[in-house]
Short mmCIF file of C-alpha atoms in Angstrom, two decimals:
data_model
loop_
_atom_site.label_atom_id
_atom_site.label_comp_id
_atom_site.label_asym_id
_atom_site.label_seq_id
_atom_site.Cartn_x
_atom_site.Cartn_y
_atom_site.Cartn_z
CA MET L 1483 -33.98 19.75 42.02
CA THR L 1484 -31.99 21.51 39.29
CA GLY L 1485 -33.15 19.30 36.42
CA ILE L 1486 -29.53 19.00 35.24
CA ALA L 1487 -27.25 16.00 34.81
CA PRO L 1488 -23.89 17.74 34.34
CA GLY L 1489 -21.78 16.13 31.66
CA GLY L 1490 -24.44 13.48 31.32
CA SER L 1491 -24.31 11.22 28.29
CA VAL L 1492 -27.77 9.96 27.39
CA PRO L 1493 -29.30 8.62 24.17
CA GLN L 1494 -30.33 11.19 21.60
CA ARG L 1495 -32.94 9.01 19.90
CA TRP L 1496 -35.51 6.56 21.22
CA SER L 1497 -39.04 5.25 20.74
CA ALA L 1498 -41.30 2.88 22.65
CA THR L 1499 -38.91 0.09 21.59
CA GLU L 1500 -35.63 1.69 20.41
CA ASN L 1501 -32.98 2.36 23.08
CA VAL L 1502 -35.37 1.13 25.79
CA THR L 1503 -33.52 -0.70 28.57
CA TRP L 1504 -36.83 -1.65 30.18
CA ARG L 1505 -40.46 -0.65 30.31
CA ALA L 1506 -42.60 -1.30 33.40
CA ASP L 1507 -46.35 -1.12 33.81
CA VAL L 1508 -47.48 1.32 36.50
CA PRO L 1509 -50.91 0.51 37.98
CA GLY L 1510 -53.46 3.25 38.50
CA GLN L 1511 -53.03 6.90 37.66
CA GLY L 1512 -50.50 9.48 38.77
CA TRP L 1513 -48.40 12.36 37.48
CA SER L 1514 -45.75 12.36 40.19
CA SER L 1515 -42.34 12.44 38.55
CA PRO L 1516 -39.95 9.52 39.03
CA ILE L 1517 -36.97 10.07 41.32
CA VAL L 1518 -33.80 7.94 41.35
CA TRP L 1519 -31.58 7.05 44.28
CA GLY L 1520 -28.82 4.52 43.71
CA ASP L 1521 -30.37 1.49 42.03
CA THR L 1522 -33.99 2.39 42.86
CA VAL L 1523 -36.65 4.47 41.12
CA PHE L 1524 -39.48 5.76 43.30
CA LEU L 1525 -42.88 7.07 42.27
CA THR L 1526 -46.50 7.14 43.47
CA SER L 1527 -49.89 6.32 42.00
CA GLY L 1528 -53.59 6.23 42.83
CA ILE L 1529 -55.61 3.08 42.15
CA SER L 1530 -59.40 3.02 41.94
CA GLY L 1531 -62.00 0.33 41.27
CA ARG L 1532 -63.80 2.82 39.03
CA PRO L 1533 -62.28 4.26 35.84
CA PHE L 1534 -60.85 7.75 36.27
CA LYS L 1535 -62.05 10.59 34.08
CA LYS L 1536 -59.45 10.58 31.33
CA PRO L 1537 -57.09 13.48 30.68
CA THR L 1538 -56.46 14.87 27.23
CA PRO L 1539 -53.55 17.04 26.07
CA GLY L 1540 -54.06 20.73 25.48
CA LEU L 1541 -55.13 23.87 27.32
CA TYR L 1542 -58.48 23.93 29.05
CA GLY L 1543 -58.86 27.64 28.44
CA ASN L 1544 -61.54 30.25 28.18
CA ASP L 1545 -62.72 29.44 24.64
CA TYR L 1546 -65.31 26.99 25.95
CA ILE L 1547 -66.57 29.55 28.45
CA ALA L 1548 -66.88 32.13 25.67
CA GLU L 1549 -68.90 29.65 23.60
CA LEU L 1550 -71.29 29.02 26.49
CA ARG L 1551 -71.70 32.73 27.16
CA ALA L 1552 -72.54 33.27 23.50
CA GLN L 1553 -75.41 30.82 24.01
CA GLY L 1554 -76.83 33.12 26.68
CA LEU L 1555 -76.30 30.68 29.56
CA SER L 1556 -76.15 31.89 33.15
CA ASN L 1557 -72.83 31.98 35.00
CA GLU L 1558 -74.09 29.21 37.26
CA GLU L 1559 -74.88 26.97 34.29
CA ILE L 1560 -71.58 27.84 32.63
CA MET L 1561 -69.56 26.82 35.70
CA LYS L 1562 -71.62 23.64 36.04
CA ARG L 1563 -70.80 22.62 32.46
CA VAL L 1564 -67.13 23.59 32.74
CA ARG L 1565 -66.71 21.52 35.89
CA ALA L 1566 -68.55 18.58 34.31
CA ARG L 1567 -66.12 18.70 31.38
CA ASP L 1568 -62.89 19.45 33.25
CA ASN L 1569 -63.26 18.02 36.75
CA GLU L 1570 -63.83 14.73 38.49
CA ALA L 1571 -65.99 15.44 41.56
CA PRO L 1572 -65.56 13.40 44.76
CA GLU L 1573 -68.93 11.74 44.24
CA GLU L 1574 -67.70 10.48 40.85
CA SER L 1575 -64.76 8.72 42.50
CA ASP L 1576 -64.46 5.33 44.11
CA GLU L 1577 -62.22 4.54 47.04
CA ILE L 1578 -58.60 5.42 46.19
CA ARG L 1579 -55.60 3.29 47.09
CA TYR L 1580 -52.70 5.72 47.49
CA MET L 1581 -49.67 3.69 46.43
CA VAL L 1582 -45.88 4.06 46.71
CA TYR L 1583 -43.63 2.03 44.37
CA ALA L 1584 -39.93 1.24 44.30
CA PHE L 1585 -38.61 -0.13 40.99
CA ASP L 1586 -35.21 -1.71 40.44
CA ALA L 1587 -33.40 0.81 38.24
CA ARG L 1588 -31.44 -1.96 36.52
CA THR L 1589 -34.32 -4.27 35.61
CA GLY L 1590 -37.61 -2.38 36.06
CA LYS L 1591 -38.90 -5.02 38.47
CA VAL L 1592 -40.90 -3.87 41.48
CA LYS L 1593 -38.66 -4.06 44.57
CA TRP L 1594 -41.49 -3.14 46.92
CA GLU L 1595 -44.87 -1.45 47.00
CA GLN L 1596 -46.87 0.00 49.86
CA GLU L 1597 -50.44 1.18 50.20
CA ALA L 1598 -49.99 4.42 52.12
CA HIS L 1599 -53.68 5.18 52.57
CA ARG L 1600 -57.09 4.02 51.39
CA ALA L 1601 -60.16 6.27 51.35
CA LYS L 1602 -62.62 8.09 49.14
CA PRO L 1603 -61.15 11.49 48.18
CA SER L 1604 -62.33 14.45 50.23
CA GLY L 1605 -62.03 16.79 47.24
CA GLY L 1606 -62.16 16.59 43.48
CA ARG L 1607 -59.50 17.06 40.85
CA HIS L 1608 -59.01 18.57 37.44
CA ARG L 1609 -58.85 15.69 34.97
CA LYS L 1610 -55.30 16.72 34.01
CA ASN L 1611 -54.41 16.38 37.69
CA THR L 1612 -54.39 13.08 39.62
CA TYR L 1613 -54.67 11.90 43.20
CA ALA L 1614 -50.91 11.21 43.07
CA SER L 1615 -49.34 14.25 41.43
CA GLU L 1616 -46.91 15.16 44.23
CA THR L 1617 -43.37 13.97 43.49
CA PRO L 1618 -41.70 12.01 46.32
CA PHE L 1619 -38.38 13.09 47.85
CA THR L 1620 -35.47 11.21 49.35
CA ASP L 1621 -32.56 12.48 51.44
CA GLY L 1622 -30.71 9.19 51.01
CA GLU L 1623 -31.93 7.97 54.41
CA ARG L 1624 -35.71 7.95 54.01
CA LEU L 1625 -38.38 8.34 51.33
CA TYR L 1626 -41.06 11.00 51.79
CA ALA L 1627 -44.22 10.48 49.75
CA SER L 1628 -46.95 13.10 49.87
CA PHE L 1629 -50.47 12.76 48.52
CA GLY L 1630 -51.29 16.41 49.10
CA GLN L 1631 -52.65 18.55 51.88
CA ASN L 1632 -55.99 16.73 51.69
CA VAL L 1633 -54.49 13.31 52.49
CA GLY L 1634 -51.08 13.24 54.15
CA LEU L 1635 -47.33 12.64 54.13
CA PHE L 1636 -45.86 9.15 54.50
CA CYS L 1637 -42.25 8.40 55.40
CA TYR L 1638 -40.59 5.08 54.54
CA SER L 1639 -37.21 3.48 54.94
CA LEU L 1640 -35.56 2.91 51.59
CA ASP L 1641 -36.51 -0.77 51.79
CA GLY L 1642 -40.20 0.05 52.18
CA LYS L 1643 -40.90 0.07 55.93
CA LEU L 1644 -43.37 2.74 57.08
CA LEU L 1645 -41.58 4.92 59.64
CA TRP L 1646 -44.21 7.57 60.29
CA LYS L 1647 -47.17 9.31 58.71
CA LYS L 1648 -48.86 12.67 59.06
CA HIS L 1649 -52.46 13.29 58.03
CA TRP L 1650 -53.85 16.74 57.29
CA THR L 1651 -57.31 18.20 57.79
CA PRO L 1652 -58.76 18.50 54.24
CA GLN L 1653 -59.14 22.03 52.89
CA PRO L 1654 -60.99 23.32 49.81
CA VAL L 1655 -58.82 23.85 46.73
CA TYR L 1656 -59.66 26.41 44.04
CA LEU L 1657 -62.33 25.04 41.67
CA ASP L 1658 -61.70 21.57 43.10
CA PHE L 1659 -58.58 21.32 40.92
CA GLY L 1660 -56.80 19.02 43.39
CA THR L 1661 -53.34 19.28 44.94
CA ALA L 1662 -49.77 19.10 43.61
CA SER L 1663 -47.23 20.72 45.98
CA SER L 1664 -44.43 18.26 46.72
CA PRO L 1665 -42.34 17.97 49.90
CA THR L 1666 -38.80 19.33 50.18
CA VAL L 1667 -36.24 17.99 52.66
CA HIS L 1668 -33.22 19.86 54.00
CA GLY L 1669 -31.15 19.65 57.16
CA GLY L 1670 -33.28 17.02 58.83
CA ARG L 1671 -36.55 18.82 58.16
CA VAL L 1672 -39.40 18.28 55.72
CA TYR L 1673 -40.97 21.48 54.37
CA LEU L 1674 -44.49 21.48 52.93
CA LEU L 1675 -46.60 24.29 51.51
CA HIS L 1676 -50.34 24.19 52.21
CA ASP L 1677 -52.15 26.92 50.26
CA SER L 1678 -55.92 26.43 50.04
CA GLU L 1679 -59.04 28.55 49.82
CA ALA L 1680 -59.64 28.23 53.58
CA GLU L 1681 -56.29 27.94 55.32
CA SER L 1682 -52.74 28.57 54.09
CA TYR L 1683 -49.47 27.88 55.86
CA LEU L 1684 -45.90 26.65 55.49
CA THR L 1685 -44.86 23.89 57.87
CA ALA L 1686 -41.65 22.15 58.93
CA LEU L 1687 -41.60 18.57 60.24
CA ASP L 1688 -38.82 16.59 61.86
CA ALA L 1689 -37.66 14.28 59.05
CA ARG L 1690 -36.89 11.44 61.48
CA THR L 1691 -40.12 11.46 63.50
CA GLY L 1692 -42.69 13.52 61.59
CA GLN L 1693 -43.19 15.84 64.56
CA GLU L 1694 -44.35 19.30 63.51
CA LEU L 1695 -41.64 21.81 64.44
CA TRP L 1696 -43.41 24.98 63.33
CA ARG L 1697 -46.29 26.23 61.25
CA THR L 1698 -46.33 29.73 59.76
CA PRO L 1699 -49.65 31.13 58.53
CA ARG L 1700 -49.47 32.61 55.04
CA PRO L 1701 -50.82 36.08 54.29
CA PRO L 1702 -53.54 36.43 51.66
CA THR L 1703 -51.59 36.39 48.41
CA GLY L 1704 -54.44 37.08 45.98
CA PHE L 1705 -57.21 35.16 44.28
CA PRO L 1706 -57.24 32.25 44.19
CA LYS L 1707 -55.50 31.50 47.49
CA SER L 1708 -54.57 27.95 46.44
CA SER L 1709 -51.17 27.14 44.96
CA TRP L 1710 -49.51 24.09 43.44
CA THR L 1711 -45.83 24.95 43.76
CA THR L 1712 -43.15 23.14 45.74
CA PRO L 1713 -41.13 25.07 48.35
CA PHE L 1714 -37.52 25.56 47.28
CA VAL L 1715 -34.60 25.54 49.73
CA TRP L 1716 -32.15 28.18 48.52
CA LYS L 1717 -28.73 27.80 50.11
CA ASN L 1718 -26.88 30.95 49.07
CA ALA L 1719 -23.71 32.74 50.14
CA GLN L 1720 -25.45 34.60 52.98
CA ARG L 1721 -28.01 32.15 54.42
CA THR L 1722 -30.43 29.34 53.70
CA GLU L 1723 -33.96 30.38 52.71
CA ILE L 1724 -37.23 28.62 51.97
CA VAL L 1725 -38.70 30.24 48.86
CA THR L 1726 -42.41 29.82 48.13
CA THR L 1727 -44.83 31.14 45.54
CA GLY L 1728 -48.45 32.03 46.15
CA HIS L 1729 -50.93 33.70 43.85
CA GLY L 1730 -49.61 37.21 43.25
CA MET L 1731 -46.55 36.91 45.47
CA VAL L 1732 -43.19 35.26 46.13
CA LEU L 1733 -42.40 34.85 49.84
CA ALA L 1734 -39.09 33.74 51.37
CA TYR L 1735 -38.68 32.48 54.94
CA ASP L 1736 -35.79 31.65 57.23
CA LEU L 1737 -35.40 28.17 58.68
CA ASP L 1738 -37.61 29.09 61.63
CA GLY L 1739 -40.51 30.15 59.40
CA THR L 1740 -40.05 33.93 59.75
CA GLU L 1741 -40.64 35.91 56.57
CA LEU L 1742 -37.49 37.42 55.07
CA TRP L 1743 -38.69 39.14 51.91
CA ARG L 1744 -41.48 39.25 49.38
CA VAL L 1745 -42.11 40.21 45.77
CA THR L 1746 -45.60 41.11 44.55
CA GLY L 1747 -47.04 41.33 41.03
CA MET L 1748 -46.89 37.60 40.29
CA SER L 1749 -49.66 35.42 38.78
CA MET L 1750 -50.73 31.72 38.95
CA PRO L 1751 -48.48 29.67 41.28
CA THR L 1752 -47.67 26.39 39.57
CA ALA L 1753 -44.01 26.66 38.46
CA SER L 1754 -41.39 26.21 41.20
CA PRO L 1755 -38.25 28.32 41.81
CA ILE L 1756 -34.71 27.24 40.98
CA ALA L 1757 -31.20 28.54 41.72
CA TRP L 1758 -28.05 28.76 39.61
CA ASN L 1759 -24.66 30.34 40.28
CA GLY L 1760 -25.83 31.90 43.56
CA VAL L 1761 -28.92 33.54 42.04
CA LEU L 1762 -32.59 32.62 42.54
CA TYR L 1763 -34.84 32.36 39.47
CA VAL L 1764 -38.58 32.41 40.02
CA GLY L 1765 -41.58 32.95 37.76
CA THR L 1766 -45.30 32.52 37.52
CA GLY L 1767 -47.43 32.10 34.43
CA SER L 1768 -50.89 32.14 33.00
CA GLN L 1769 -52.68 30.67 30.02
CA GLY L 1770 -52.39 33.99 28.23
CA ASP L 1771 -49.44 36.23 27.47
CA ALA L 1772 -50.28 39.22 29.65
CA ASN L 1773 -48.67 38.42 33.00
CA ARG L 1774 -45.90 35.82 33.01
CA PRO L 1775 -43.13 37.48 35.07
CA PHE L 1776 -39.76 35.82 35.53
CA LEU L 1777 -37.17 37.28 37.91
CA ALA L 1778 -33.53 36.85 38.90
CA ILE L 1779 -33.02 37.64 42.59
CA LYS L 1780 -29.79 38.15 44.53
CA PRO L 1781 -29.29 36.95 48.12
CA GLY L 1782 -29.81 39.17 51.15
CA GLY L 1783 -33.27 40.57 50.51
CA SER L 1784 -35.35 42.03 53.33
CA GLY L 1785 -38.95 43.24 53.40
CA ASP L 1786 -40.80 44.12 50.20
CA ILE L 1787 -38.26 44.09 47.37
CA THR L 1788 -40.81 44.52 44.57
CA LEU L 1789 -39.74 46.72 41.66
CA LYS L 1790 -41.37 50.15 41.76
CA GLY L 1791 -42.92 51.96 38.81
CA GLU L 1792 -40.72 51.67 35.72
CA GLU L 1793 -37.80 50.03 37.52
CA THR L 1794 -36.24 47.04 35.78
CA SER L 1795 -33.83 46.19 38.63
CA ASN L 1796 -33.04 47.18 42.20
CA GLN L 1797 -30.70 46.23 45.03
CA PHE L 1798 -31.90 42.62 45.09
CA ILE L 1799 -33.66 42.03 41.77
CA MET L 1800 -31.08 41.66 39.01
CA TRP L 1801 -33.67 41.71 36.23
CA ARG L 1802 -37.29 40.98 35.45
CA HIS L 1803 -38.83 39.72 32.22
CA PRO L 1804 -42.60 40.46 32.12
CA ARG L 1805 -43.70 37.70 29.71
CA ALA L 1806 -41.36 34.70 29.77
CA SER L 1807 -42.44 32.24 32.48
CA GLY L 1808 -44.24 29.02 31.78
CA TYR L 1809 -47.69 28.39 33.23
CA THR L 1810 -47.29 24.78 34.41
CA PRO L 1811 -43.63 23.85 33.62
CA SER L 1812 -40.85 25.16 35.86
CA ALA L 1813 -37.80 26.83 34.36
CA LEU L 1814 -34.45 25.23 33.58
CA VAL L 1815 -31.30 27.30 34.12
CA HIS L 1816 -28.33 25.65 32.49
CA ASP L 1817 -24.91 26.80 31.30
CA GLY L 1818 -25.76 30.50 31.63
CA ARG L 1819 -29.18 30.35 29.98
CA ALA L 1820 -32.72 30.19 31.32
CA TYR L 1821 -35.02 27.93 29.30
CA LEU L 1822 -38.71 28.70 29.79
CA ILE L 1823 -41.32 26.63 28.00
CA HIS L 1824 -44.94 27.76 28.08
CA ASP L 1825 -47.75 25.21 27.97
CA THR L 1826 -48.50 26.34 24.41
CA GLY L 1827 -45.03 25.28 23.24
CA ILE L 1828 -43.42 28.72 23.08
CA LEU L 1829 -39.84 28.46 24.26
CA THR L 1830 -38.09 31.60 25.50
CA VAL L 1831 -34.36 31.44 26.19
CA LEU L 1832 -32.79 34.24 28.24
CA ASP L 1833 -29.26 35.13 29.28
CA ALA L 1834 -29.32 34.12 32.96
CA ALA L 1835 -27.03 36.99 33.99
CA THR L 1836 -28.79 39.83 32.18
CA GLY L 1837 -32.28 38.64 31.26
CA GLU L 1838 -31.60 39.48 27.62
CA GLN L 1839 -33.59 37.29 25.25
CA GLN L 1840 -31.39 34.93 23.24
CA TYR L 1841 -34.20 33.54 21.10
CA LYS L 1842 -37.85 32.52 21.05
CA ALA L 1843 -39.24 29.54 19.15
CA ARG L 1844 -42.21 27.16 18.93
CA VAL L 1845 -40.82 23.79 19.94
CA GLY L 1846 -41.40 21.23 17.22
CA GLY L 1847 -42.80 23.92 14.96
CA GLY L 1848 -46.05 24.22 16.92
CA GLY L 1849 -49.06 22.09 17.69
CA HIS L 1850 -47.70 20.70 20.96
CA THR L 1851 -48.56 21.42 24.59
CA PHE L 1852 -46.30 21.02 27.63
CA SER L 1853 -46.74 20.34 31.33
CA ALA L 1854 -43.44 18.62 32.17
CA SER L 1855 -40.47 20.77 33.12
CA PRO L 1856 -37.42 20.72 30.82
CA VAL L 1857 -34.29 18.84 31.89
CA ALA L 1858 -30.70 18.88 30.64
CA ALA L 1859 -27.94 16.35 30.14
CA GLY L 1860 -24.59 17.78 29.13
CA ASP L 1861 -25.14 20.02 26.12
CA ARG L 1862 -28.68 18.78 25.39
CA VAL L 1863 -32.01 20.07 26.63
CA LEU L 1864 -34.99 17.71 26.71
CA MET L 1865 -38.55 19.02 26.29
CA LEU L 1866 -41.32 16.44 26.87
CA THR L 1867 -44.76 17.21 25.41
CA GLU L 1868 -48.11 16.20 26.88
CA GLU L 1869 -48.45 13.76 23.96
CA GLY L 1870 -45.32 11.88 25.08
CA VAL L 1871 -42.96 13.33 22.46
CA THR L 1872 -39.51 14.44 23.63
CA PHE L 1873 -37.71 17.08 21.61
CA VAL L 1874 -33.96 16.99 22.12
CA LEU L 1875 -32.45 20.44 21.62
CA GLN L 1876 -28.86 21.58 21.36
CA ALA L 1877 -28.09 23.91 24.25
CA GLY L 1878 -27.02 27.27 22.89
CA ASP L 1879 -28.03 30.72 21.70
CA GLU L 1880 -30.15 29.51 18.80
CA TYR L 1881 -32.88 26.93 18.32
CA LYS L 1882 -31.46 23.65 17.06
CA GLU L 1883 -33.55 20.48 17.17
CA LEU L 1884 -31.49 17.29 17.29
CA ALA L 1885 -34.16 14.60 17.59
CA THR L 1886 -37.87 13.91 18.03
CA ASN L 1887 -38.71 10.87 20.14
CA ASP L 1888 -42.30 9.62 20.50
CA LEU L 1889 -43.45 7.18 23.20
CA GLY L 1890 -46.99 7.24 21.88
CA GLU L 1891 -48.72 7.89 25.21
CA MET L 1892 -49.64 10.99 27.18
CA SER L 1893 -47.10 12.27 29.72
CA LEU L 1894 -47.29 15.17 32.16
CA ALA L 1895 -44.54 14.07 34.58
CA SER L 1896 -41.05 15.55 34.31
CA PRO L 1897 -38.27 13.13 33.29
CA ALA L 1898 -35.43 12.12 35.61
CA ILE L 1899 -31.84 11.60 34.46
CA ALA L 1900 -29.37 9.40 36.38
CA GLY L 1901 -26.51 7.07 35.55
CA GLY L 1902 -26.60 7.87 31.83
CA ALA L 1903 -30.28 6.92 31.60
CA ILE L 1904 -33.52 8.85 31.19
CA TYR L 1905 -36.58 7.80 33.18
CA ILE L 1906 -39.90 8.86 31.66
CA ARG L 1907 -43.33 8.22 33.11
CA THR L 1908 -46.25 8.01 30.69
CA GLU L 1909 -49.92 7.48 31.46
CA SER L 1910 -49.49 3.75 32.12
CA LYS L 1911 -45.76 3.00 32.04
CA LEU L 1912 -42.31 3.87 33.33
CA TYR L 1913 -39.45 3.77 30.82
CA ARG L 1914 -35.71 3.57 31.27
CA ILE L 1915 -34.08 4.95 28.14
CA GLY L 1916 -30.44 3.98 27.65
CA GLY L 1917 -27.84 3.68 30.38
#
């Protein structure tokens, strides 16, 4: 979950044909990221008998709303038109086959596939979301594939046998945007975050049986109540914590679901936390530049540890940058630097120890948008655009572009790196680059 392949040697240049070990067709639609265990690549997808409303790269911002307001339309009519443009409503959808795939990492052949569930969706989705956006997780014993809090969690043996499943009561998600929070597994437990407009809670399940061990209700964290982040298990020098982000707040829990500490003043919860060198790094973003806080937090916090007034640090917060976090992509902390790419392509690189800005640049010179989180292999940082272009950067204190690699198809899933190879999921395919 660090996004780093230490000392990894991967190709610097590729295309849809160059340096491609294999390319596999992936049926249906899904933005879950590939994960690799041994000689197997796992990912999920949703298959429908009716064409899905197609995504397009770029921000779906407030410009369209401003245009409609200038026409004198009512708020009700404005929201109706925005949803018609941006969302796929449940009544527009056919029955969905929620699929789990295992590909042979050496050949790209399908080792096994399973239909986890089949039903019409209970809620809609933003057209840049999918009905299979949650990334699966493996602990090396089992595979855990979630299709969100409106469907369920499905546990398989690594050879594809269904071991158990857990269905959830559907809840309304903000503006019918759909779900995206992935499961996290640690110490024989599966942790899932369920933040919706009606009910919000963090839950722990027994990884072997699926039995619910505890469920902790979440306090109101702001508007909207929904979130799309993945809980992060932070094993630090003092204890193990489950760190979660909700709208307006970061909340950490112990392994029994009791709140340890919180930080307020955050914004939209899409990016997930990460840890490096014993320190937690967490941020939230927005489409604009006003409130994109990114913080470095030391272990041992208790209660409300939010910075007060003009404070820039306190006993537990090492530093805070007010406008650095990405909106959709999570941060990468690598070799002493925090790399934060905003959806608009603005890259901010900070000193991970001090928060001091090393540089800021528009990746690729501008004109690109990003949803995938950056990853690193050795001394290279990979930034994948929504258009399917990967910029390979030299890790360091200045912006240095080494290569531009175009797969020619939209991609919102984060790449995986394993065994000297890069695995990239595009709208219809899964690539193994090199290795």
